[in-house]
PDB file of C-alpha atoms in Angstrom:
ATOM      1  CA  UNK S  29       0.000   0.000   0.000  1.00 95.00           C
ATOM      2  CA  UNK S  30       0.876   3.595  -0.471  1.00 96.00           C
ATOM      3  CA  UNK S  31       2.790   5.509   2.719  1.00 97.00           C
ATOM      4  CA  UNK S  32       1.937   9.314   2.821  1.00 98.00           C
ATOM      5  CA  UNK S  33       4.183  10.641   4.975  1.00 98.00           C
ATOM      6  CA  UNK S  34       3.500  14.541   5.639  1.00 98.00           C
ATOM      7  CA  UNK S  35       5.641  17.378   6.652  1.00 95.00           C
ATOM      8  CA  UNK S  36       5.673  19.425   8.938  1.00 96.00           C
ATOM      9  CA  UNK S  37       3.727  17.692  12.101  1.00 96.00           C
ATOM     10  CA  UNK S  38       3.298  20.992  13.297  1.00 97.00           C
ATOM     11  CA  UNK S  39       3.521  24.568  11.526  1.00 97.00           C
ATOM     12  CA  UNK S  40       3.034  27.686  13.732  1.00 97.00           C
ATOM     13  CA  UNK S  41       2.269  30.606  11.814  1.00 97.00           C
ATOM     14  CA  UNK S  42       0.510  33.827  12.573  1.00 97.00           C
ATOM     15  CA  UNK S  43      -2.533  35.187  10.764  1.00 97.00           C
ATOM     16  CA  UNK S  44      -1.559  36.256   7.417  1.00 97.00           C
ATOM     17  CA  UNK S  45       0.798  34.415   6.710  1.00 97.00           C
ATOM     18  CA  UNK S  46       1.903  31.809   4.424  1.00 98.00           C
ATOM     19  CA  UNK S  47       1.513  28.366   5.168  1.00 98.00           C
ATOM     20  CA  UNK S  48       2.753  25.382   2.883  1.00 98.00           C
ATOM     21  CA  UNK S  49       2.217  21.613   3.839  1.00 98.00           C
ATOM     22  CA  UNK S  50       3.876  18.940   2.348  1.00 98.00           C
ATOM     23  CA  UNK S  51       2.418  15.261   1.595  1.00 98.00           C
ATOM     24  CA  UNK S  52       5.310  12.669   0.042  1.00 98.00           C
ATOM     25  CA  UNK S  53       4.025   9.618  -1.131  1.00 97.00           C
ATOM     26  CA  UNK S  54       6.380   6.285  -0.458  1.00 97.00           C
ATOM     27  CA  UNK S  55       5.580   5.498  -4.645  1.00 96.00           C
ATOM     28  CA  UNK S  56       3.800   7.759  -7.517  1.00 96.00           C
ATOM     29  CA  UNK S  57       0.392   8.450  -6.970  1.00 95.00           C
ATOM     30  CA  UNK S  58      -1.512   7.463 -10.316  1.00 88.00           C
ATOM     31  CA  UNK S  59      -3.442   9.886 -12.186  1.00 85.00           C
ATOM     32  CA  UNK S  60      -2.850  12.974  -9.194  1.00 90.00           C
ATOM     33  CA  UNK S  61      -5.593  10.997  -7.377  1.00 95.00           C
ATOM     34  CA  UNK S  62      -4.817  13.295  -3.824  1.00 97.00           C
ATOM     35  CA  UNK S  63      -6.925  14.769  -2.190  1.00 97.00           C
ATOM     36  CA  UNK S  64      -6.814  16.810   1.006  1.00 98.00           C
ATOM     37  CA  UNK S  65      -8.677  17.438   4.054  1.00 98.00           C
ATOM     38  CA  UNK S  66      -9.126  19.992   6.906  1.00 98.00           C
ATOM     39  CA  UNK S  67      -9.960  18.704  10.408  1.00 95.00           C
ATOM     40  CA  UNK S  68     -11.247  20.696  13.428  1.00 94.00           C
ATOM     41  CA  UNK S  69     -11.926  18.977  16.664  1.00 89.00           C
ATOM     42  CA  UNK S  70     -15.757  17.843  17.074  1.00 87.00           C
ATOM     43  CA  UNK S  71     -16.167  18.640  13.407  1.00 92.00           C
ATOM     44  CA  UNK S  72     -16.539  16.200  10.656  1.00 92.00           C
ATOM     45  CA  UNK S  73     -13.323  16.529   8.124  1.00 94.00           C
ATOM     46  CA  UNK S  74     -14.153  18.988   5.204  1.00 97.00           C
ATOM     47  CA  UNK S  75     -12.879  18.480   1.572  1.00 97.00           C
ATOM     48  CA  UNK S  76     -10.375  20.966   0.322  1.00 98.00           C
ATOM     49  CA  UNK S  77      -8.865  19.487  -2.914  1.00 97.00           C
ATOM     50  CA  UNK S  78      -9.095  16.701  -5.252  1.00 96.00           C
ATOM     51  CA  UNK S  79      -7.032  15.211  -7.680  1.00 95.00           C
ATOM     52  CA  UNK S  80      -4.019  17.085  -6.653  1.00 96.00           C
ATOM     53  CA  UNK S  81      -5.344  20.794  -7.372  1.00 96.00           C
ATOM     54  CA  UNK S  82      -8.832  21.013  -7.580  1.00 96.00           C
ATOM     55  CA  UNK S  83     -10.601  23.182  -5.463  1.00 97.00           C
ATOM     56  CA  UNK S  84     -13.928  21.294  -3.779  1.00 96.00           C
ATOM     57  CA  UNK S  85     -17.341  23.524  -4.003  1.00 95.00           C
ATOM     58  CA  UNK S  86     -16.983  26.550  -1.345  1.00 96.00           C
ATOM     59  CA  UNK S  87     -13.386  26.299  -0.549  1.00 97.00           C
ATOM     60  CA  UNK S  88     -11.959  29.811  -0.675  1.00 97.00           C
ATOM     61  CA  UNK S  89      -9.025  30.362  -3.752  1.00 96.00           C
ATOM     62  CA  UNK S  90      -6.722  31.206  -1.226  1.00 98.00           C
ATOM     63  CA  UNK S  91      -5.964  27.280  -0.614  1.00 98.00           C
ATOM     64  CA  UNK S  92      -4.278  25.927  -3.367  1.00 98.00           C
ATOM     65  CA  UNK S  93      -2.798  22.503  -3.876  1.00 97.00           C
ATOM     66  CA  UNK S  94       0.219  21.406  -6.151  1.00 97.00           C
ATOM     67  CA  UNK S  95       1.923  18.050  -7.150  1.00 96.00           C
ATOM     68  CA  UNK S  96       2.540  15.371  -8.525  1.00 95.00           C
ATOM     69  CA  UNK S  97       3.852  11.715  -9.063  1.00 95.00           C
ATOM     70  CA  UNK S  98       5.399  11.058  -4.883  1.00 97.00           C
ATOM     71  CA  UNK S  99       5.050  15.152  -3.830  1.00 97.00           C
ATOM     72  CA  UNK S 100       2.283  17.173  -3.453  1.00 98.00           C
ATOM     73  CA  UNK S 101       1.489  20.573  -1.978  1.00 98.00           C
ATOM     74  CA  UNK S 102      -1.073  22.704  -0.116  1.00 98.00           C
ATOM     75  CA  UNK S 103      -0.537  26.437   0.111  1.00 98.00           C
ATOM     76  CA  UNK S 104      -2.579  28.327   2.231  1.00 98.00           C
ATOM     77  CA  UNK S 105      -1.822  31.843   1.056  1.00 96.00           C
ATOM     78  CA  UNK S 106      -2.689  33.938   3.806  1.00 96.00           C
ATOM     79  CA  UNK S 107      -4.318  32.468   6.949  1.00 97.00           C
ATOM     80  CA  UNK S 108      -7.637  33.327   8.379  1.00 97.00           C
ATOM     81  CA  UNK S 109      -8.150  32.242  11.882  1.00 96.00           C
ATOM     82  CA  UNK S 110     -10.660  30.022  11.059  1.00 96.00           C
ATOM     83  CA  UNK S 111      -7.704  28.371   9.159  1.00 97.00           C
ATOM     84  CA  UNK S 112      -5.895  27.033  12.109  1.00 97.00           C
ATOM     85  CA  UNK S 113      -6.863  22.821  12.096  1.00 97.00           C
ATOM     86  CA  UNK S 114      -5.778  19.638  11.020  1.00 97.00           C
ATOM     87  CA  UNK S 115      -4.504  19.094   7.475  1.00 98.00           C
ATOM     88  CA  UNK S 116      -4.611  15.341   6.211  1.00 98.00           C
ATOM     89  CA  UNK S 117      -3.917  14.018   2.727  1.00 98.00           C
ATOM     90  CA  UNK S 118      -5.467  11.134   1.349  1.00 98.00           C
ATOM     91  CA  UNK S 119      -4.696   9.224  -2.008  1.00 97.00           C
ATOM     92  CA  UNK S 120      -7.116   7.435  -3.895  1.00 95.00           C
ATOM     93  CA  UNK S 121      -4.739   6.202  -6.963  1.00 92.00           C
ATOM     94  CA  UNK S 122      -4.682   2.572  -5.447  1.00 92.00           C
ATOM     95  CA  UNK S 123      -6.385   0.371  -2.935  1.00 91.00           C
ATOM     96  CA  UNK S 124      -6.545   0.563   0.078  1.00 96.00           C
ATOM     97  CA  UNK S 125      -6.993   4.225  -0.015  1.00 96.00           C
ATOM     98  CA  UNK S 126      -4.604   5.763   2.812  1.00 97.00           C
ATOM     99  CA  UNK S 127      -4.103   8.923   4.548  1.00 97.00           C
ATOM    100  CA  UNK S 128      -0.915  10.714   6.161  1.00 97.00           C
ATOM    101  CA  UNK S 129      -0.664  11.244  10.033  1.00 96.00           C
ATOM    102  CA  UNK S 130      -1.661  14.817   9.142  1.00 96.00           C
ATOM    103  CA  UNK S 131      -0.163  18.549   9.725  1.00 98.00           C
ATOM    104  CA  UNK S 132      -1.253  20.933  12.978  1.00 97.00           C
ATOM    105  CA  UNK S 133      -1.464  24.315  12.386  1.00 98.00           C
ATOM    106  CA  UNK S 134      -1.315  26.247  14.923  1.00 97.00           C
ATOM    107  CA  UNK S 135      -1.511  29.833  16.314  1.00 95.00           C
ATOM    108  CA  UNK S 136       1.879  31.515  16.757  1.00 93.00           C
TER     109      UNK S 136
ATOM    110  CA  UNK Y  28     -26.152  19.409   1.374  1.00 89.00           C
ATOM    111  CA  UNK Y  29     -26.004  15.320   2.844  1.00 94.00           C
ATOM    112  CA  UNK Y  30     -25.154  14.601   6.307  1.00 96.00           C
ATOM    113  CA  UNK Y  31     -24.369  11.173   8.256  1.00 97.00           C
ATOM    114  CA  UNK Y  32     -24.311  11.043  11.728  1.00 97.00           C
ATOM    115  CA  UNK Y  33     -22.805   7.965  12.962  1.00 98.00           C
ATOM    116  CA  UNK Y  34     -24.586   5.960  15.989  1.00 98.00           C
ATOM    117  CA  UNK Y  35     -23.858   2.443  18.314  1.00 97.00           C
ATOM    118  CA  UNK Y  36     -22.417   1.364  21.311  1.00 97.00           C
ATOM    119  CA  UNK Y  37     -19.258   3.857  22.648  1.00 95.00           C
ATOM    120  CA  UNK Y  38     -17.474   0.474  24.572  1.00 97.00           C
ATOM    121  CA  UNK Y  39     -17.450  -2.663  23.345  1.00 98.00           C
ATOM    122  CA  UNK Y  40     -16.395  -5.737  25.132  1.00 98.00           C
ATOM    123  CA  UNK Y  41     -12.818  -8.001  24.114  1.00 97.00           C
ATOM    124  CA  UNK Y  42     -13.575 -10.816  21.455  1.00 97.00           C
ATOM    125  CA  UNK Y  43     -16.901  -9.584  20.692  1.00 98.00           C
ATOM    126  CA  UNK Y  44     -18.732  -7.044  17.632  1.00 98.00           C
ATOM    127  CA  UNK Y  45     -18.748  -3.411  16.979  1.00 98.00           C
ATOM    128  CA  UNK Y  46     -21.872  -2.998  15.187  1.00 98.00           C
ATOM    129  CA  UNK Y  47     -22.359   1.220  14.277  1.00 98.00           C
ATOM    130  CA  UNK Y  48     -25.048   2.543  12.133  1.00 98.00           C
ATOM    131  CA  UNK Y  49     -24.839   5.579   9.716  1.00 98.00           C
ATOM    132  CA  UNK Y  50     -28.081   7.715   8.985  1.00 98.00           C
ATOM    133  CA  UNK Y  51     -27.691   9.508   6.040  1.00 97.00           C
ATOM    134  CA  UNK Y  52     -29.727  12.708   5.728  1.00 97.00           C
ATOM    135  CA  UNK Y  53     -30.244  15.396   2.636  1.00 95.00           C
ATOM    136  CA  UNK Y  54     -29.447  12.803   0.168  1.00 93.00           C
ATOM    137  CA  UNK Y  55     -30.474   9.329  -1.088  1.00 94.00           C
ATOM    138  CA  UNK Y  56     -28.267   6.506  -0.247  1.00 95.00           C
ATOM    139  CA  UNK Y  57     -29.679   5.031  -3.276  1.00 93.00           C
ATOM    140  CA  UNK Y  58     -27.528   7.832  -5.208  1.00 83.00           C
ATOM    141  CA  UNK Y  59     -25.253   5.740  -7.666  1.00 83.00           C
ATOM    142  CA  UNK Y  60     -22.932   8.435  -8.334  1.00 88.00           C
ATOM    143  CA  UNK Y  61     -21.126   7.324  -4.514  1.00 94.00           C
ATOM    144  CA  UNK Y  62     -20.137   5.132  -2.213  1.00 96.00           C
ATOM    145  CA  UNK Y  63     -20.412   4.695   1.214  1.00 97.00           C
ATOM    146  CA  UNK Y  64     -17.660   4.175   3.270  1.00 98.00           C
ATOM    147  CA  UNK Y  65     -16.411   3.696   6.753  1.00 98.00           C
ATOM    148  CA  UNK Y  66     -12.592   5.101   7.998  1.00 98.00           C
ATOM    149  CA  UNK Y  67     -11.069   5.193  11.286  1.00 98.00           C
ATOM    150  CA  UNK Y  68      -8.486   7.148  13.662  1.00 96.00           C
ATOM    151  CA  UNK Y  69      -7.063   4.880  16.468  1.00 96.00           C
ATOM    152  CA  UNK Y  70      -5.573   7.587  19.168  1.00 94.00           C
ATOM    153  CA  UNK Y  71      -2.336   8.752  17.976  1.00 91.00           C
ATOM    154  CA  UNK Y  72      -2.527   7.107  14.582  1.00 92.00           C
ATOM    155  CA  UNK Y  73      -3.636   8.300  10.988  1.00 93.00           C
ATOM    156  CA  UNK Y  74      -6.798   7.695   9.517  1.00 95.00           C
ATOM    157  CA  UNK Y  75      -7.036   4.179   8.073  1.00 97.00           C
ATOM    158  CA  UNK Y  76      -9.929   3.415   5.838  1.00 97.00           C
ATOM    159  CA  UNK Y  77     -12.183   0.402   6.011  1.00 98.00           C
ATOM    160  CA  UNK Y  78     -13.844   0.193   3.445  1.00 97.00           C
ATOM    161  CA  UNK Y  79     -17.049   0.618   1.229  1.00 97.00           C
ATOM    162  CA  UNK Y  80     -20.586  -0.309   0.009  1.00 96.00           C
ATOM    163  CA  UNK Y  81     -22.352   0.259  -2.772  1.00 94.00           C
ATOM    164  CA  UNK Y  82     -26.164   0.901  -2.590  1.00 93.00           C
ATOM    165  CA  UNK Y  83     -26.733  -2.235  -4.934  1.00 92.00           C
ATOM    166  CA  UNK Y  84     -24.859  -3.816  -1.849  1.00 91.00           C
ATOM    167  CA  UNK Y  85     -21.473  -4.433  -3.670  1.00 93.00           C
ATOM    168  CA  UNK Y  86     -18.133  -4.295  -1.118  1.00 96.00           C
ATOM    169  CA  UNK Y  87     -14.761  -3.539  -1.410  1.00 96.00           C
ATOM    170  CA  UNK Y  88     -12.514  -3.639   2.044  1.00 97.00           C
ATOM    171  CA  UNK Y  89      -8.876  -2.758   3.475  1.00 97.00           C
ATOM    172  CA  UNK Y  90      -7.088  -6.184   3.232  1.00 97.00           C
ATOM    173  CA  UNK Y  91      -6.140  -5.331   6.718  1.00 96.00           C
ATOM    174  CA  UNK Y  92      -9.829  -5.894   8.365  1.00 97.00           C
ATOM    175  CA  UNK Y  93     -11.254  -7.717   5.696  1.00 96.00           C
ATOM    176  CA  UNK Y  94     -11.549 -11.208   7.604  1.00 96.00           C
ATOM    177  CA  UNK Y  95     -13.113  -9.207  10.390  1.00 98.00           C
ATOM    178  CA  UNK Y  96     -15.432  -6.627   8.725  1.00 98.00           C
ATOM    179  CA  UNK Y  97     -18.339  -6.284   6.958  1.00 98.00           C
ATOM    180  CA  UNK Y  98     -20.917  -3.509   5.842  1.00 98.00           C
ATOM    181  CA  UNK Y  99     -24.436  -3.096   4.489  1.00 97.00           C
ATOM    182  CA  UNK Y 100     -26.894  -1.051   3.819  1.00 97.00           C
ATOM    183  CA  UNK Y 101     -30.060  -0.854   4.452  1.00 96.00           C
ATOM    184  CA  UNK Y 102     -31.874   1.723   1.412  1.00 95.00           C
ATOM    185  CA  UNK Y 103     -35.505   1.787   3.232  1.00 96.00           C
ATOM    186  CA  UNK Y 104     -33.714   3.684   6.400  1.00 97.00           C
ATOM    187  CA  UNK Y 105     -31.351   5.518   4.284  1.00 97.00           C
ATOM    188  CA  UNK Y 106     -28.982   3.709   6.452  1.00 97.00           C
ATOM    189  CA  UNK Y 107     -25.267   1.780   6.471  1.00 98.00           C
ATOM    190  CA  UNK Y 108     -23.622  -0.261   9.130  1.00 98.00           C
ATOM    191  CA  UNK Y 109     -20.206  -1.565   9.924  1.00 98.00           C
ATOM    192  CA  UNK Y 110     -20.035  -5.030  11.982  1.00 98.00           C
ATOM    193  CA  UNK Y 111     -16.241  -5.742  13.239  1.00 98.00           C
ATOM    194  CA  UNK Y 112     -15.936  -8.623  14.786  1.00 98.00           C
ATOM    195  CA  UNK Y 113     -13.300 -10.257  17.807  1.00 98.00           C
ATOM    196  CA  UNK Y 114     -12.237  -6.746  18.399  1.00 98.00           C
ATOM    197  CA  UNK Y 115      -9.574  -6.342  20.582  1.00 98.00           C
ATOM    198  CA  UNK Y 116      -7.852  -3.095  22.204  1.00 97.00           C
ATOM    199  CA  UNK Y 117      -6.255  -2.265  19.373  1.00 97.00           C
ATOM    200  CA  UNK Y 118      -9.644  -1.887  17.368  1.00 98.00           C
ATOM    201  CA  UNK Y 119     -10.389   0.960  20.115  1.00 98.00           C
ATOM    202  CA  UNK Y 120     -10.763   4.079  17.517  1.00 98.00           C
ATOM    203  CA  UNK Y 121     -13.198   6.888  16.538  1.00 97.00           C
ATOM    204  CA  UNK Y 122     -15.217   5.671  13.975  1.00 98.00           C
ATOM    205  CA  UNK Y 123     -16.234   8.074  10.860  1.00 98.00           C
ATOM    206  CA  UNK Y 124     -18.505   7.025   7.936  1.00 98.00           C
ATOM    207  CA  UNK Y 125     -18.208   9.352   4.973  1.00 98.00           C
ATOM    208  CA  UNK Y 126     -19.592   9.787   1.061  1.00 97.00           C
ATOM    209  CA  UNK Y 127     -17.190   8.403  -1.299  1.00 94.00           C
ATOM    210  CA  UNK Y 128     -17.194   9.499  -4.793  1.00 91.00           C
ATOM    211  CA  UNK Y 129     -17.886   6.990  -7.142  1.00 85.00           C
ATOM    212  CA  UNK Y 130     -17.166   8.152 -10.920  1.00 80.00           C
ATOM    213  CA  UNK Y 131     -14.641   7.265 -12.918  1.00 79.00           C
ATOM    214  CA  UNK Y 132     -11.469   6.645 -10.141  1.00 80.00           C
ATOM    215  CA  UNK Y 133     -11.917   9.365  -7.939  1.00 86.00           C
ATOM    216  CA  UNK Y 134     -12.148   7.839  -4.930  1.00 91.00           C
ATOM    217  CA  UNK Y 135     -12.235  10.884  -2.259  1.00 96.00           C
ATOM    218  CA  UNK Y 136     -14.290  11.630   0.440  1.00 97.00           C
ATOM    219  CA  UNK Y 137     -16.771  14.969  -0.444  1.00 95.00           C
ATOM    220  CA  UNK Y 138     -18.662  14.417   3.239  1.00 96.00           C
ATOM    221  CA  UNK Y 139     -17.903  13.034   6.423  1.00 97.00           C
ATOM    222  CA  UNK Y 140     -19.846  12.008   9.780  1.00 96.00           C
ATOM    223  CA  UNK Y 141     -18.255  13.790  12.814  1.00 95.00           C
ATOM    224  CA  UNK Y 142     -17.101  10.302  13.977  1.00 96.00           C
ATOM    225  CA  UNK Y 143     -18.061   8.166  17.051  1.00 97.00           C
ATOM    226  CA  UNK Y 144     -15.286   7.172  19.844  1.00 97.00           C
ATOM    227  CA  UNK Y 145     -15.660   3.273  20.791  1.00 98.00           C
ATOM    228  CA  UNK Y 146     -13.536   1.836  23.821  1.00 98.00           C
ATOM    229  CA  UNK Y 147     -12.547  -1.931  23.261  1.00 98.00           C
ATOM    230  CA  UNK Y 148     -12.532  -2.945  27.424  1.00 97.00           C
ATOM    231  CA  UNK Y 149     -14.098  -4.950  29.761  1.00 95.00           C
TER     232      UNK Y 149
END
């Protein structure tokens, strides 16, 4: 099975800034299938991007993802309080779908 | 906009079933654009997915639970349940079930259930 590993485990920014999360995949990830995800405690998981750069309905254009083959990307390009969460990635390019441990962003 | 809301038991004995239910509201299960899955997050871990079902009732399952797991659905209640059985500590997770999209190979995940914590202990 595909091994996301993602970097960093935790990113402390303030908001405004720039935030970039990293999601390496142990082999290439066919067809871009990656998606990511944001995560807030008690809240279910919300869609962000699919297939490696599309935005999902309602996600604001200042997340952006990037990537392809074993590396992919999300850039958050100036962060909204409301953007401080979890950030998973998730690749559905072959079975069993997995997911990296995830990225923390937190509050600086 | 669909939303699941998972439901069952929050401790569950050594050697015996996990049974959990997932409503799904604003939508038809009987939708055959998707699929309905199950994923979990074991405390400290990543999310590992389970696997999914079909509204025609066809499966497809992580090779790691697959001799332990099964789901089905239940179209009348708009429903979908996981059964795990001989669960052990190690099975002790929060539980999510979640819309999987089901054209072409896009496999990802465009709703989610806020996930339901079950203890494995006696």
């Amino acid at each position: 099975e595909i091994v996301l590993t993602q970097s960093p485990g935790t990113l402390s920014l303030s908001p405004g800034e720039r935030a970039t999360l990293s999601c390496r995949a142990s082999q290439s990830v066919s067809s871009s299938y990656l998606a990511w995800y944001q995560h807030k405690r008690g809240q279910a998981p919300r869609l962000l991007i699919y297939g490696a750069s599309s935005r999902a309905t309602g996600i604001p254009d200042r997340f952006s993802g990037s990537g392809s083959g074993t590396d992919f990307t999300l850039t958050i390009s100036r962060l909204e309080p409301e953007d401080f969460a979890v950030y998973c990635c998730q690749q559905y390019g072959s079975s069993p779908y997995t997911f990296g441990q995830g990225t923390k962003l937190e509050i600086k | 906009q669909v939303q699941l809301q998972e439901s069952g038991p929050g401790l569950v004995k050594p050697s015996q079933t996990l049974f959990l239910t997932c409503t799904v509201s604003g939508g038809s299960i009987s939708s055959g654009d998707y699929y309905w899955s199950w994923i979990r997050q074991a405390p400290g871990m990543g999310l590992e997915w389970i696997g999914y079902i079909h509204y025609i009732g066809s499966t497809f399952y992580n090779p790691s639970l697959k001799s332990r797991v099964t789901i089905s659905v239940d179209t009348s209640k708009n429903q979908f349940s996981l059964t795990l059985r001989s669960v052990t500590a190690a099975d002790t997770a929060v539980y999510s079930c979640a819309r999987q999209m089901g054209h072409g190979g896009s496999r990802y995940f465009d709703s989610w259930g806020q996930g339901i914590l079950v203890t494995v202990s006696s």
